[in-house]
Phi, psi and omega in degrees: 000132176250169185236143182284339178195178184292323183294329177294319181293320182296321180294318177303313180302320182293324175294326183275000180077025187255008188214141174241149176258139175246105183279335180292157182281135184226135186276141175291349180270095173076330186293307183301320178295321179294320182288321178293325179296318179294325175293315186295335182276352176289153181313130178073006180095359181065219179231165174285154186236128176251109176274106191279335179236114189236006186082001179233183175279001186235141172281165184235132176238134185228167179057033181301320189244029190273024175210163179294322183292314183290328176295319174299315181297321178298327180268006175083018180235162177278337175208158180288336174295327176295323177293318177304316180295320178297318181295315180303312180299318184294311179298322179295315180299314185291321185272344181291132186292145179252108191273329185243162175296326177297317180298324178291318182297326179299345180277346184302311177303323178292322176297322176296322177290321179297323180297330181286348179278342186293136175297146185236135176267143180234155180278165181076189180264155174261174178293344171286000182240021180292332174237127186239130179234118177234164176062223187289344178287338184274085183248126179293342180287352173291334188266150177275060183290139187272143157254118187267325186230153185305321184263012172301147179288352175165206179275142181230140169277118191257347180229053182270149171252099190275119185256126175225166183230137172294124187290345183263315185253344180081001183293133181276148168231137178237111182233163178250096178243123181305148182228118177270129178281123176267313178204195184296337191238347181226154179216172168271159174234104190267080177245125183288162186297338182270354183276153182294328174297325178293322180292324175297318181300319180294320177298316178294321178300316179298321180275355175071031183245148171292137187258114177291143177218142178229129181248121179249147180227134174086207186081196175306126185298345181290339178297311178297321178297316184299326180293335180267346189289143179284064181286150174299147176307143181062018170252128186295127175298331182287342172290320173298317182298320179294321174297320183291320186266356179060022175202156186291157169274126180269132184244148178231151182281137174297160186275337185237005176208169186270016183273144178260141178226160181302136182291335189256011181286173187270320183228151169222125170252111184260149184177201182207162171244131177259109186295339178287342182280145179297140177295157182242161182284131178231140180105185357288169186216128179289114190257176183290350178281347189088005173239164174279129167290137185281167177295147173205177187255127183222165176301153175259127179265127180257126181275130175250333181195152176234123175237153176201170174289161173290329180249040185300147172238128180271114182272142178212158174231160182239125175246149181177212179302120186292156006272141175226184184303324182303332178298326183278328173295318176295325176295325180293321182295319172309307187293312185294318189262004179292315178298313176294334173294314173305318184289308192260343188243293185225104180292341185279348181295132175245333174203155181220130183224133176241095181302143178309318184296338179272007180050070178062244192285349183301318183232128178226144177236129183231131174262128186232160167278103186273126182235344183206166180290139179084358180297331177298318181295323178294319179295317182297318179297321188287320180291327175297342178265009187250094172057234183293347175297349177299337183267003184294138180260316180229130176234117179257126178251123181234165175291154186296337181286346179284134178271088193284343175274355175267116192299317180301318180295319175297316179298318180299316178304310182293321176298318178294321178299317183294308188279332186242022186294158185294144175295337179293344182275352190283140180198169174306125180091354183293326182294319175303313180297323180292323180291322179297314180298320178296315178299320178296317180295318177297321175296320175305312180297314181293322180295329177288344178236037184294335179276351186249092185295324180297316180293320178297316178293314178296328179290320180294316179296323177296320178298316179298317180295316181297326180293324181291320178298313183298311185297317178296311187295316180302307181286333171292326176292321179291325178297318183294318176300324182285323176297319182293324185267332184235357179074201182266066178279171176300318179299318182294320174298317175301319174298321182293319179301316181295320181296321179294315181298324180293317178297317180297317183292317180302304185297319179297316184291318174304317180296318181295325179293329181280323191255334193266153176262008175300149183304124185297328178297320178296315180293322176296317179301316182288324177295313182293325178291316182293320178291329177296310181303310184294319179298319181299311177302322181293337182262004177294134181304149187306313187293325178291319184294315179296320181297319180295324178291318180300316181293328176289000000 
């Protein structure tokens, strides 16, 4: 099912019990973001929110795609799994060899359906141009643009579909780049150097030409998703939108530039970027990582016209400490692009998961059909060259038998890798990296049980006891080896004393944690400091330790 406009999707959400209305007046400056953030943090993503009174002529809707259910409804399916099956079937049909004439003829209906996905231009004006504001009347202050976080550099348009054209080929690109409002007529244009919009900007700059830009908001929610999708360069995002909605996107020409935009969207901000103009400072911005993106210099966008529907609704999203709405958009991308990854990049890939705690591409887990030694390295190198995966910080490659989407299984896998990893992998810093991975796996487990205090407390106590057992076993083993190789030398005796002190300290602190009313934080600090000193002493080379004993 596709939607003729944003209001139609809002009505669907309301019928499904997936939307709440806020009748009280709420300010776009921090208040809408605060309420949206609280809603997004609820189990399952909460509900979409329609703020009916915003101090402007337009209501604001947020958290539209902030749950798996709403994300599926936005893409016109009952579940994301149904979309995955459709893509798998399509790719199988297209890539299967056709040996007979009859098999080739059977492709004609599919080719006819594919032709209907292509975007179509239409003459005249669209509903997005029912109200036209030009010149001094085109003021950005008329829109309920959000300021989300206290230290943000200003108000930001957070769900824009930014349209640009390649100056040589005329090929359209639709990207989602945040836009900071500077005043009524100018904004920043936040496209990173690796983005297609930035490449178009560089091409216009080399040609000494002014760059037309159109920013659309609203319409069928599949448009916004397509703008975020990792489409190959020079491939039209509205082709993906047409596939998802099973009918073409109808486009109309902007009034002050030659760019086409969806006829049914709610707002269009038309204008230009002048590459000859000096870049301006943009930011800071509370980003999806949970931290503020710092100030930087970006091009300035000049507004020439604003058009909108008479009943326009302003769509916005809030990004910040996860989970937020973007987590469910990323989940849809995993499902939609898994089959193309298998086809074009890595056929051995069986599943790809980017946990919410990893803030999209920073942490990725991939399951593969493992056939030979070193295959994981091959898969990792290939994925790191695919679009936004260039920003990946941690990539875990697991066997296809591992349930990578089950947090407990993933945490157990990482813990085993840390504790039982190959000696070949050891190098300076490897111990610290393993400890970080171990802490990360523990955090993943605890986050998955944040509502169950008993499990959280029990797991912490288990971890403390397990740490004592592991430390005791490791150093007892090392002590036995040294007695066998060096006998009862001064260094060995000193190590035995350190070992006994470590056990005493661990047991004493554990007993104190159970029985004492002393501040737990102080005890943890004492235990950590003591273990750090004793562990360092336990790893002093044998000759240095023996020399120190003799001097004493």
